[in-house]
């Protein structure tokens, strides 16, 4: 991956739209503020990021299992979790221009950042989206769109424990949509009202919690390095006492240096036994764990690693983006790790004759069942390389005259732009090996 990303938000947004990574939601109707749709390349990239996370956090481990809880949950879940009473942000309005802000995000207290006008007093605004279940729209039928995926894990902790052979310490991972009626949205897909979280909750014995907290800090940092993110642009930010959420005794954010500054990518929290205790109180169900070896009963502490899939995608895009001044032109390249690149191989016949397209199509058919490839025969080869560079395709294979004689092709590396010759039947293993982390 490049260490010299020179992304700006304008360039990223324009590339995303032009090449089909991300579109504004409901664009033909003027768009819906802060909602986005992932296009053909965006959906591949996002799926690869989610698979990468799932593989790192769930598949490769024997102490973590997966879950997919429903978005709508019993409203009492959100009373128990503290979200109905306390999942609020401080809201202020400008008395002059009427713009609305999150009070804790304003640089100069009491002054409108847009026009300098006076602001109203702070009101607490609950971020949960409400809707109604069933045909009657009354207070008894209110349900919420989940503002985090974590509660789906907590309320299923006993189900998972009782139906598996897991013992503390163990974890449950989940990827899914979350919704927050954010007062202000910002920076493209960085803060939106509908987004996806990739969360892992790790259940541990009280007393071992800070040790596990440190373990997860180290592991999660290693994960971003494996994803190919520039280490100079990743750092920890420890929450001060005034920043800590109501459930946490310790919290670190993993921050990334986006084009608009250092911002949170993921939160790692020691949530203690807060959530399970609250669910025990509110549901009347026993949430204790019985350790068969030590014969102890306790409510486990929880260490949470909570990342945003959309924020990770923005981080990956921004980190991978480079505009390079070459001798004759400028090339735009996305230096994605091959594991997450939407398309793995571009396949080109050098010219549209002499059996080269047929041979290239044969290579396409051999590789396509294993990973996404793209066949392109239009325009000069140099132009075709550039089109693949711009969407982050790590390899381009060209069928030329020599290919017809000895069953070899050139394979060109996106980052070094160097070419080497390979036997056609070595292609799959060559690319597959590069896709491993
Ligand atoms: P912030 O302080 O930015 O509002 P938070 O601390 O409330 O975020 P968490 O509740 O810890 O965020 O959520 C965990 C992760 O979910 C975040 O690190 C982020 O990656 C993602 N996330 C949270 N809110 C949003 C949002 N509105 N849009 C996109 N991703 C989000």
Short mmCIF file of C-alpha atoms and ligand atoms in Angstrom, two decimals:
data_model
loop_
_atom_site.label_atom_id
_atom_site.label_comp_id
_atom_site.label_asym_id
_atom_site.label_seq_id
_atom_site.Cartn_x
_atom_site.Cartn_y
_atom_site.Cartn_z
CA UNK A 1 0.00 0.00 0.00
CA UNK A 2 1.15 3.53 -0.72
CA UNK A 3 2.57 5.62 2.06
CA UNK A 4 1.96 8.83 0.17
CA UNK A 5 -1.79 9.15 -0.09
CA UNK A 6 -2.70 12.61 -1.35
CA UNK A 7 -6.46 12.25 -1.18
CA UNK A 8 -8.81 15.16 -0.75
CA UNK A 9 -12.49 14.63 -0.03
CA UNK A 10 -13.48 16.27 -3.33
CA UNK A 11 -11.27 13.89 -5.29
CA UNK A 12 -12.52 10.83 -3.40
CA UNK A 13 -16.18 11.74 -3.76
CA UNK A 14 -15.78 12.44 -7.46
CA UNK A 15 -13.91 9.16 -8.07
CA UNK A 16 -16.52 7.21 -6.07
CA UNK A 17 -19.34 8.57 -8.18
CA UNK A 18 -17.56 8.40 -11.54
CA UNK A 19 -16.43 4.79 -11.17
CA UNK A 20 -19.47 3.42 -9.36
CA UNK A 21 -18.29 3.01 -5.79
CA UNK A 22 -20.82 5.23 -4.00
CA UNK A 23 -23.88 7.20 -5.09
CA UNK A 24 -26.13 9.63 -3.23
CA UNK A 25 -29.29 7.83 -2.06
CA UNK A 26 -32.44 8.60 -4.10
CA UNK A 27 -30.37 10.86 -6.33
CA UNK A 28 -33.04 11.30 -9.02
CA UNK A 29 -35.30 12.84 -6.36
CA UNK A 30 -32.65 15.29 -5.23
CA UNK A 31 -31.02 12.88 -2.77
CA UNK A 32 -31.65 12.05 0.88
CA UNK A 33 -29.27 13.84 3.20
CA UNK A 34 -26.43 11.68 4.54
CA UNK A 35 -27.70 8.43 3.05
CA UNK A 36 -25.60 6.66 0.42
CA UNK A 37 -25.87 3.70 -1.91
CA UNK A 38 -22.95 1.44 -2.77
CA UNK A 39 -22.56 0.83 -6.51
CA UNK A 40 -21.06 -2.21 -8.27
CA UNK A 41 -17.47 -1.58 -7.12
CA UNK A 42 -18.44 -0.16 -3.72
CA UNK A 43 -20.49 -3.19 -2.80
CA UNK A 44 -17.56 -5.51 -3.64
CA UNK A 45 -15.16 -3.37 -1.61
CA UNK A 46 -17.51 -3.22 1.37
CA UNK A 47 -18.18 -6.95 1.24
CA UNK A 48 -14.43 -7.63 1.13
CA UNK A 49 -13.89 -5.37 4.16
CA UNK A 50 -16.66 -7.15 6.07
CA UNK A 51 -15.27 -10.58 5.07
CA UNK A 52 -11.80 -9.47 6.14
CA UNK A 53 -13.17 -8.41 9.54
CA UNK A 54 -15.22 -11.62 9.91
CA UNK A 55 -12.26 -13.77 9.04
CA UNK A 56 -9.97 -11.91 11.47
CA UNK A 57 -12.44 -11.76 14.35
CA UNK A 58 -14.55 -14.90 13.95
CA UNK A 59 -13.48 -17.55 11.40
CA UNK A 60 -9.81 -17.87 12.29
CA UNK A 61 -10.51 -18.10 16.05
CA UNK A 62 -11.98 -20.87 18.14
CA UNK A 63 -13.08 -18.60 21.03
CA UNK A 64 -15.38 -16.31 18.98
CA UNK A 65 -18.64 -17.18 17.23
CA UNK A 66 -20.96 -15.16 15.02
CA UNK A 67 -24.51 -13.86 15.37
CA UNK A 68 -27.04 -12.03 13.20
CA UNK A 69 -29.71 -10.47 15.44
CA UNK A 70 -32.77 -8.64 14.11
CA UNK A 71 -32.72 -4.86 13.75
CA UNK A 72 -36.05 -4.44 15.55
CA UNK A 73 -35.92 -5.57 19.16
CA UNK A 74 -38.28 -5.42 22.14
CA UNK A 75 -38.41 -1.77 23.24
CA UNK A 76 -37.54 -2.82 26.78
CA UNK A 77 -34.06 -3.72 25.53
CA UNK A 78 -33.43 -0.02 24.97
CA UNK A 79 -34.87 0.92 28.36
CA UNK A 80 -32.53 -1.57 30.04
CA UNK A 81 -29.51 -0.46 28.01
CA UNK A 82 -30.02 3.17 28.97
CA UNK A 83 -30.62 4.32 25.39
CA UNK A 84 -34.21 5.55 25.92
CA UNK A 85 -33.14 7.78 28.80
CA UNK A 86 -29.62 8.64 27.84
CA UNK A 87 -28.66 8.10 24.18
CA UNK A 88 -28.72 11.80 23.50
CA UNK A 89 -26.59 14.48 21.97
CA UNK A 90 -26.72 18.14 23.04
CA UNK A 91 -28.62 20.15 20.41
CA UNK A 92 -28.46 23.92 19.85
CA UNK A 93 -30.03 26.13 17.18
CA UNK A 94 -28.74 29.42 15.85
CA UNK A 95 -31.29 32.15 16.61
CA UNK A 96 -30.26 34.04 13.47
CA UNK A 97 -29.60 31.60 10.60
CA UNK A 98 -31.58 28.73 12.21
CA UNK A 99 -28.81 26.19 11.53
CA UNK A 100 -28.62 23.29 13.96
CA UNK A 101 -25.49 21.97 15.70
CA UNK A 102 -24.19 19.46 18.21
CA UNK A 103 -23.14 21.69 21.09
CA UNK A 104 -20.06 19.56 21.85
CA UNK A 105 -18.78 20.02 18.30
CA UNK A 106 -18.79 23.81 18.30
CA UNK A 107 -15.37 25.44 18.58
CA UNK A 108 -16.52 28.65 20.32
CA UNK A 109 -19.24 27.98 22.90
CA UNK A 110 -22.46 29.99 22.48
CA UNK A 111 -21.57 31.29 19.00
CA UNK A 112 -22.95 30.01 15.67
CA UNK A 113 -20.05 28.60 13.57
CA UNK A 114 -21.84 29.60 10.34
CA UNK A 115 -22.93 33.22 11.00
CA UNK A 116 -21.64 34.10 14.48
CA UNK A 117 -25.20 34.56 15.79
CA UNK A 118 -26.39 33.68 19.31
CA UNK A 119 -27.38 30.09 20.06
CA UNK A 120 -30.37 28.69 21.96
CA UNK A 121 -29.91 26.83 25.27
CA UNK A 122 -28.83 23.20 24.94
CA UNK A 123 -31.58 20.59 24.62
CA UNK A 124 -30.88 16.87 24.86
CA UNK A 125 -31.92 15.12 21.65
CA UNK A 126 -32.43 11.34 21.56
CA UNK A 127 -30.71 9.78 18.54
CA UNK A 128 -32.88 6.69 18.21
CA UNK A 129 -35.21 6.41 15.21
CA UNK A 130 -38.72 5.42 16.25
CA UNK A 131 -41.31 3.56 14.25
CA UNK A 132 -44.47 1.56 14.96
CA UNK A 133 -45.04 -2.18 14.93
CA UNK A 134 -48.42 -3.37 13.66
CA UNK A 135 -51.36 -1.39 12.31
CA UNK A 136 -51.92 1.02 15.24
CA UNK A 137 -49.64 4.00 15.67
CA UNK A 138 -49.80 4.51 19.43
CA UNK A 139 -47.24 4.59 22.22
CA UNK A 140 -47.74 0.89 22.97
CA UNK A 141 -46.57 -0.06 19.48
CA UNK A 142 -43.38 2.02 19.39
CA UNK A 143 -40.24 0.18 18.34
CA UNK A 144 -36.77 1.54 17.65
CA UNK A 145 -34.32 0.93 14.85
CA UNK A 146 -31.26 -0.31 16.73
CA UNK A 147 -28.64 2.40 17.30
CA UNK A 148 -25.93 -0.24 17.86
CA UNK A 149 -25.62 -3.95 17.16
CA UNK A 150 -24.15 -4.70 20.61
CA UNK A 151 -27.47 -5.14 22.45
CA UNK A 152 -28.46 -7.95 20.08
CA UNK A 153 -25.37 -9.78 21.32
CA UNK A 154 -26.02 -9.15 25.03
CA UNK A 155 -29.61 -10.38 24.94
CA UNK A 156 -28.44 -13.53 23.13
CA UNK A 157 -25.42 -14.21 25.34
CA UNK A 158 -27.18 -16.97 27.29
CA UNK A 159 -28.62 -18.53 24.12
CA UNK A 160 -25.16 -18.73 22.60
CA UNK A 161 -23.60 -20.06 25.78
CA UNK A 162 -26.29 -22.72 26.27
CA UNK A 163 -26.19 -23.90 22.66
CA UNK A 164 -22.42 -24.04 22.24
CA UNK A 165 -19.51 -25.43 24.19
CA UNK A 166 -17.91 -22.06 24.75
CA UNK A 167 -16.43 -21.16 28.10
CA UNK A 168 -15.42 -17.73 29.43
CA UNK A 169 -13.40 -16.05 28.01
CA UNK A 170 -15.25 -16.08 24.70
CA UNK A 171 -16.61 -13.62 22.19
CA UNK A 172 -19.56 -13.02 19.87
CA UNK A 173 -19.11 -11.08 16.62
CA UNK A 174 -21.78 -9.43 14.54
CA UNK A 175 -21.97 -7.26 11.43
CA UNK A 176 -25.14 -5.32 10.74
CA UNK A 177 -26.96 -2.07 10.16
CA UNK A 178 -27.39 0.54 12.88
CA UNK A 179 -29.33 3.79 12.75
CA UNK A 180 -28.76 7.09 14.53
CA UNK A 181 -30.70 10.27 13.95
CA UNK A 182 -27.47 12.29 14.06
CA UNK A 183 -27.97 16.03 14.56
CA UNK A 184 -25.25 16.83 12.08
CA UNK A 185 -23.91 14.52 9.44
CA UNK A 186 -20.49 15.13 7.94
CA UNK A 187 -17.80 14.19 5.50
CA UNK A 188 -19.49 11.90 3.01
CA UNK A 189 -19.90 8.40 4.53
CA UNK A 190 -17.99 9.24 7.74
CA UNK A 191 -21.08 10.14 9.77
CA UNK A 192 -24.42 9.04 8.35
CA UNK A 193 -27.81 8.20 9.81
CA UNK A 194 -27.81 4.64 8.51
CA UNK A 195 -24.54 2.72 8.70
CA UNK A 196 -23.05 -0.70 9.31
CA UNK A 197 -21.17 -1.77 12.40
CA UNK A 198 -18.74 -4.65 12.84
CA UNK A 199 -18.79 -5.42 16.54
CA UNK A 200 -17.23 -8.04 18.76
CA UNK A 201 -18.15 -8.42 22.42
CA UNK A 202 -15.71 -10.46 24.50
CA UNK A 203 -16.98 -11.97 27.77
CA UNK A 204 -14.35 -12.29 30.50
CA UNK A 205 -13.99 -13.04 34.20
CA UNK A 206 -14.13 -9.87 36.35
CA UNK A 207 -10.61 -9.00 37.39
CA UNK A 208 -9.11 -10.15 34.08
CA UNK A 209 -10.90 -7.37 32.17
CA UNK A 210 -8.05 -4.85 31.93
CA UNK A 211 -5.68 -7.54 30.70
CA UNK A 212 -8.14 -8.45 27.95
CA UNK A 213 -8.69 -4.78 27.22
CA UNK A 214 -4.97 -4.42 26.49
CA UNK A 215 -5.03 -7.62 24.43
CA UNK A 216 -7.81 -6.27 22.21
CA UNK A 217 -6.11 -2.90 21.79
CA UNK A 218 -3.03 -4.68 20.44
CA UNK A 219 -5.01 -7.09 18.29
CA UNK A 220 -7.17 -4.39 16.74
CA UNK A 221 -4.15 -2.30 15.87
CA UNK A 222 -2.57 -5.34 14.21
CA UNK A 223 -5.78 -5.79 12.22
CA UNK A 224 -5.51 -2.33 10.62
CA UNK A 225 -1.88 -3.01 9.77
CA UNK A 226 -2.88 -6.32 8.12
CA UNK A 227 -5.52 -4.43 6.17
CA UNK A 228 -2.62 -2.46 4.73
CA UNK A 229 -3.34 0.91 6.37
CA UNK A 230 -0.40 3.29 6.69
CA UNK A 231 0.79 2.91 10.34
CA UNK A 232 1.71 6.62 10.52
CA UNK A 233 -1.96 7.48 10.08
CA UNK A 234 -3.34 5.25 12.85
CA UNK A 235 -3.22 6.17 16.53
CA UNK A 236 -4.98 5.58 19.84
CA UNK A 237 -6.96 8.22 21.65
CA UNK A 238 -7.78 7.54 25.29
CA UNK A 239 -11.11 8.82 26.55
CA UNK A 240 -10.81 11.21 29.47
CA UNK A 241 -13.25 10.92 32.40
CA UNK A 242 -15.60 13.46 30.76
CA UNK A 243 -15.70 11.53 27.46
CA UNK A 244 -16.51 8.08 28.87
CA UNK A 245 -19.90 6.61 27.93
CA UNK A 246 -22.27 5.75 30.78
CA UNK A 247 -21.37 2.04 30.57
CA UNK A 248 -17.58 2.20 30.27
CA UNK A 249 -14.71 2.31 32.76
CA UNK A 250 -12.02 2.49 30.10
CA UNK A 251 -12.20 3.44 26.45
CA UNK A 252 -9.76 3.95 23.63
CA UNK A 253 -10.62 5.09 20.13
CA UNK A 254 -8.55 3.95 17.22
CA UNK A 255 -8.25 7.05 15.11
CA UNK A 256 -7.23 7.50 11.49
CA UNK A 257 -5.94 10.68 9.89
CA UNK A 258 -8.66 11.34 7.30
CA UNK A 259 -8.29 14.24 4.83
CA UNK A 260 -10.42 16.22 7.35
CA UNK A 261 -8.25 15.33 10.38
CA UNK A 262 -7.81 12.64 13.04
CA UNK A 263 -11.16 10.94 13.68
CA UNK A 264 -12.53 7.82 15.33
CA UNK A 265 -12.51 4.63 13.30
CA UNK A 266 -13.26 2.16 16.06
CA UNK A 267 -14.03 2.20 19.79
CA UNK A 268 -12.58 -0.30 22.27
CA UNK A 269 -14.46 -0.21 25.54
CA UNK A 270 -14.43 -1.96 28.88
CA UNK A 271 -18.21 -2.11 29.44
CA UNK A 272 -17.83 -3.97 32.76
CA UNK A 273 -20.91 -5.98 33.77
CA UNK A 274 -23.14 -2.96 33.16
CA UNK A 275 -25.15 -4.32 30.23
CA UNK A 276 -25.68 -7.88 31.47
CA UNK A 277 -26.64 -6.62 34.95
CA UNK A 278 -29.14 -4.20 33.46
CA UNK A 279 -30.69 -6.94 31.31
CA UNK A 280 -30.85 -9.21 34.35
CA UNK A 281 -32.68 -6.50 36.32
CA UNK A 282 -35.09 -5.59 33.53
CA UNK A 283 -35.85 -9.07 32.18
CA UNK A 284 -35.73 -10.98 35.48
CA UNK A 285 -33.54 -13.61 33.75
CA UNK A 286 -30.35 -14.84 35.39
CA UNK A 287 -27.32 -13.63 33.45
CA UNK A 288 -24.69 -15.24 35.67
CA UNK A 289 -22.06 -17.59 34.31
CA UNK A 290 -21.08 -20.70 36.25
CA UNK A 291 -17.44 -21.70 36.04
CA UNK A 292 -17.38 -25.49 36.35
CA UNK A 293 -13.69 -25.62 37.25
CA UNK A 294 -13.56 -22.99 40.00
CA UNK A 295 -17.28 -23.47 40.96
CA UNK A 296 -17.68 -19.67 40.87
CA UNK A 297 -20.76 -17.78 39.68
CA UNK A 298 -20.37 -14.33 38.25
CA UNK A 299 -21.68 -11.92 35.65
CA UNK A 300 -18.93 -11.60 33.03
CA UNK A 301 -17.33 -8.30 32.16
CA UNK A 302 -17.43 -7.30 28.51
CA UNK A 303 -14.68 -5.87 26.33
CA UNK A 304 -16.09 -4.42 23.14
CA UNK A 305 -14.36 -3.69 19.84
CA UNK A 306 -16.79 -1.69 17.72
CA UNK A 307 -15.86 -0.59 14.22
CA UNK A 308 -17.85 1.05 11.44
CA UNK A 309 -17.84 -0.73 8.06
CA UNK A 310 -18.53 2.52 6.18
CA UNK A 311 -15.86 4.42 8.10
CA UNK A 312 -13.36 1.64 7.43
CA UNK A 313 -14.25 1.85 3.75
CA UNK A 314 -13.64 5.61 3.75
CA UNK A 315 -10.35 5.05 5.58
CA UNK A 316 -9.25 2.37 3.12
CA UNK A 317 -10.20 4.53 0.12
CA UNK A 318 -8.50 7.58 1.45
CA UNK A 319 -5.36 5.67 2.48
CA UNK A 320 -5.14 3.93 -0.89
CA UNK A 321 -5.65 7.01 -3.07
CA UNK A 322 -2.70 8.49 -4.91
CA UNK A 323 -2.38 10.88 -7.80
CA UNK A 324 1.04 10.27 -9.31
CA UNK A 325 2.79 12.67 -11.64
CA UNK A 326 4.42 10.51 -14.30
CA UNK A 327 6.64 11.63 -17.16
CA UNK A 328 3.84 12.08 -19.66
CA UNK A 329 0.67 12.17 -17.59
CA UNK A 330 -0.90 11.88 -14.18
CA UNK A 331 -2.18 8.54 -13.02
CA UNK A 332 -4.78 8.03 -10.30
CA UNK A 333 -4.27 4.80 -8.43
CA UNK A 334 -5.94 3.08 -5.49
CA UNK A 335 -3.33 0.93 -3.74
CA UNK A 336 -5.80 -1.50 -2.13
CA UNK A 337 -4.47 -4.67 -0.53
CA UNK A 338 -5.33 -7.42 -3.07
CA UNK A 339 -7.56 -9.08 -0.41
CA UNK A 340 -10.01 -6.18 -0.49
CA UNK A 341 -9.63 -4.87 -4.06
CA UNK A 342 -13.07 -5.07 -5.76
CA UNK A 343 -11.59 -6.57 -8.94
CA UNK A 344 -8.50 -8.74 -8.70
CA UNK A 345 -7.40 -9.04 -12.33
CA UNK A 346 -7.94 -7.04 -15.52
CA UNK A 347 -7.66 -9.27 -18.60
CA UNK A 348 -6.76 -7.76 -21.97
CA UNK A 349 -6.02 -9.04 -25.46
CA UNK A 350 -3.25 -6.83 -26.88
CA UNK A 351 -5.23 -6.48 -30.11
CA UNK A 352 -8.73 -7.51 -31.14
CA UNK A 353 -7.59 -10.18 -33.63
CA UNK A 354 -5.39 -13.22 -34.26
CA UNK A 355 -7.19 -15.29 -31.62
CA UNK A 356 -6.08 -13.04 -28.74
CA UNK A 357 -9.63 -12.16 -27.57
CA UNK A 358 -10.56 -15.86 -27.56
CA UNK A 359 -7.53 -16.73 -25.46
CA UNK A 360 -8.20 -13.83 -23.07
CA UNK A 361 -11.84 -14.94 -22.69
CA UNK A 362 -10.61 -18.43 -21.85
CA UNK A 363 -8.42 -17.00 -19.06
CA UNK A 364 -11.39 -14.93 -17.87
CA UNK A 365 -13.57 -18.06 -17.69
CA UNK A 366 -10.89 -19.94 -15.71
CA UNK A 367 -10.40 -17.20 -13.09
CA UNK A 368 -13.97 -15.88 -12.75
CA UNK A 369 -15.31 -18.69 -10.53
CA UNK A 370 -12.61 -17.86 -7.96
CA UNK A 371 -12.57 -14.05 -7.82
CA UNK A 372 -13.89 -10.99 -9.71
CA UNK A 373 -12.00 -10.26 -12.94
CA UNK A 374 -12.68 -7.75 -15.71
CA UNK A 375 -12.26 -8.34 -19.43
CA UNK A 376 -11.44 -5.23 -21.46
CA UNK A 377 -10.52 -5.00 -25.14
CA UNK A 378 -11.34 -1.36 -25.85
CA UNK A 379 -8.70 1.31 -26.50
CA UNK A 380 -4.93 1.28 -26.13
CA UNK A 381 -3.48 -1.05 -23.49
CA UNK A 382 -2.01 1.92 -21.60
CA UNK A 383 -5.50 3.42 -21.24
CA UNK A 384 -6.86 0.06 -20.05
CA UNK A 385 -4.14 -0.13 -17.38
CA UNK A 386 -5.06 3.37 -16.17
CA UNK A 387 -8.75 2.47 -15.89
CA UNK A 388 -7.87 -0.50 -13.68
CA UNK A 389 -5.36 1.52 -11.60
CA UNK A 390 -8.10 4.01 -10.80
CA UNK A 391 -10.33 1.32 -9.28
CA UNK A 392 -7.48 -0.45 -7.49
CA UNK A 393 -7.18 -3.65 -9.55
CA UNK A 394 -3.85 -5.10 -8.38
CA UNK A 395 -3.00 -7.12 -11.53
CA UNK A 396 -3.53 -6.83 -15.27
CA UNK A 397 -2.93 -9.76 -17.60
CA UNK A 398 -2.24 -9.15 -21.28
CA UNK A 399 -2.46 -11.75 -24.02
CA UNK A 400 0.05 -10.95 -26.81
CA UNK A 401 1.67 -12.65 -29.80
CA UNK A 402 4.01 -14.69 -27.63
CA UNK A 403 0.98 -16.00 -25.66
CA UNK A 404 -0.29 -17.73 -28.79
CA UNK A 405 3.03 -19.53 -29.18
CA UNK A 406 3.89 -20.64 -25.64
CA UNK A 407 0.80 -20.25 -23.38
CA UNK A 408 2.34 -17.42 -21.35
CA UNK A 409 1.01 -13.91 -20.61
CA UNK A 410 2.37 -10.72 -19.11
CA UNK A 411 1.14 -9.82 -15.66
CA UNK A 412 1.53 -6.22 -14.63
CA UNK A 413 1.73 -5.07 -11.02
CA UNK A 414 -0.44 -2.01 -10.27
CA UNK A 415 1.94 -0.40 -7.76
CA UNK A 416 5.33 -0.92 -9.42
CA UNK A 417 3.90 -0.97 -12.98
CA UNK A 418 6.45 -3.73 -13.66
CA UNK A 419 5.53 -6.65 -15.89
CA UNK A 420 6.64 -10.25 -15.74
CA UNK A 421 5.83 -13.28 -17.86
CA UNK A 422 3.89 -16.14 -16.39
CA UNK A 423 2.51 -19.43 -17.66
CA UNK A 424 -1.26 -19.21 -17.98
CA UNK A 425 -1.74 -22.15 -15.64
CA UNK A 426 0.28 -20.37 -12.93
CA UNK A 427 -2.00 -17.32 -12.90
CA UNK A 428 -4.54 -18.51 -10.38
CA UNK A 429 -1.97 -19.41 -7.72
CA UNK A 430 0.02 -16.24 -8.33
CA UNK A 431 -3.01 -14.00 -7.67
CA UNK A 432 -4.41 -16.18 -4.89
CA UNK A 433 -1.11 -16.03 -2.96
CA UNK A 434 -1.05 -12.23 -3.21
CA UNK A 435 -4.59 -12.04 -1.82
CA UNK A 436 -3.55 -13.70 1.45
CA UNK A 437 -2.88 -11.54 4.51
P1 LIG B 1 -19.01 9.49 17.44
O1 LIG B 1 -18.33 9.97 18.69
O2 LIG B 1 -18.20 9.67 16.17
O3 LIG B 1 -20.44 9.91 17.31
P2 LIG B 1 -19.43 7.08 18.85
O4 LIG B 1 -18.31 7.15 19.82
O5 LIG B 1 -20.81 7.39 19.28
O6 LIG B 1 -19.06 7.89 17.54
P3 LIG B 1 -19.67 4.26 18.88
O7 LIG B 1 -20.98 4.28 19.54
O8 LIG B 1 -18.48 3.87 19.68
O9 LIG B 1 -19.40 5.65 18.17
O10 LIG B 1 -19.78 3.38 17.56
C1 LIG B 1 -18.78 2.49 17.15
C2 LIG B 1 -18.37 2.74 15.70
O11 LIG B 1 -19.51 2.80 14.85
C3 LIG B 1 -17.65 4.07 15.49
O12 LIG B 1 -16.28 3.96 15.81
C4 LIG B 1 -17.88 4.30 14.02
O13 LIG B 1 -16.91 3.59 13.24
C5 LIG B 1 -19.25 3.71 13.79
N1 LIG B 1 -20.25 4.80 13.78
C6 LIG B 1 -20.88 5.34 14.86
N2 LIG B 1 -21.73 6.30 14.47
C7 LIG B 1 -21.66 6.37 13.12
C8 LIG B 1 -22.31 7.16 12.13
N3 LIG B 1 -23.24 8.06 12.44
N4 LIG B 1 -21.98 6.96 10.83
C9 LIG B 1 -21.05 6.03 10.48
N5 LIG B 1 -20.41 5.25 11.37
C10 LIG B 1 -20.70 5.40 12.68
#
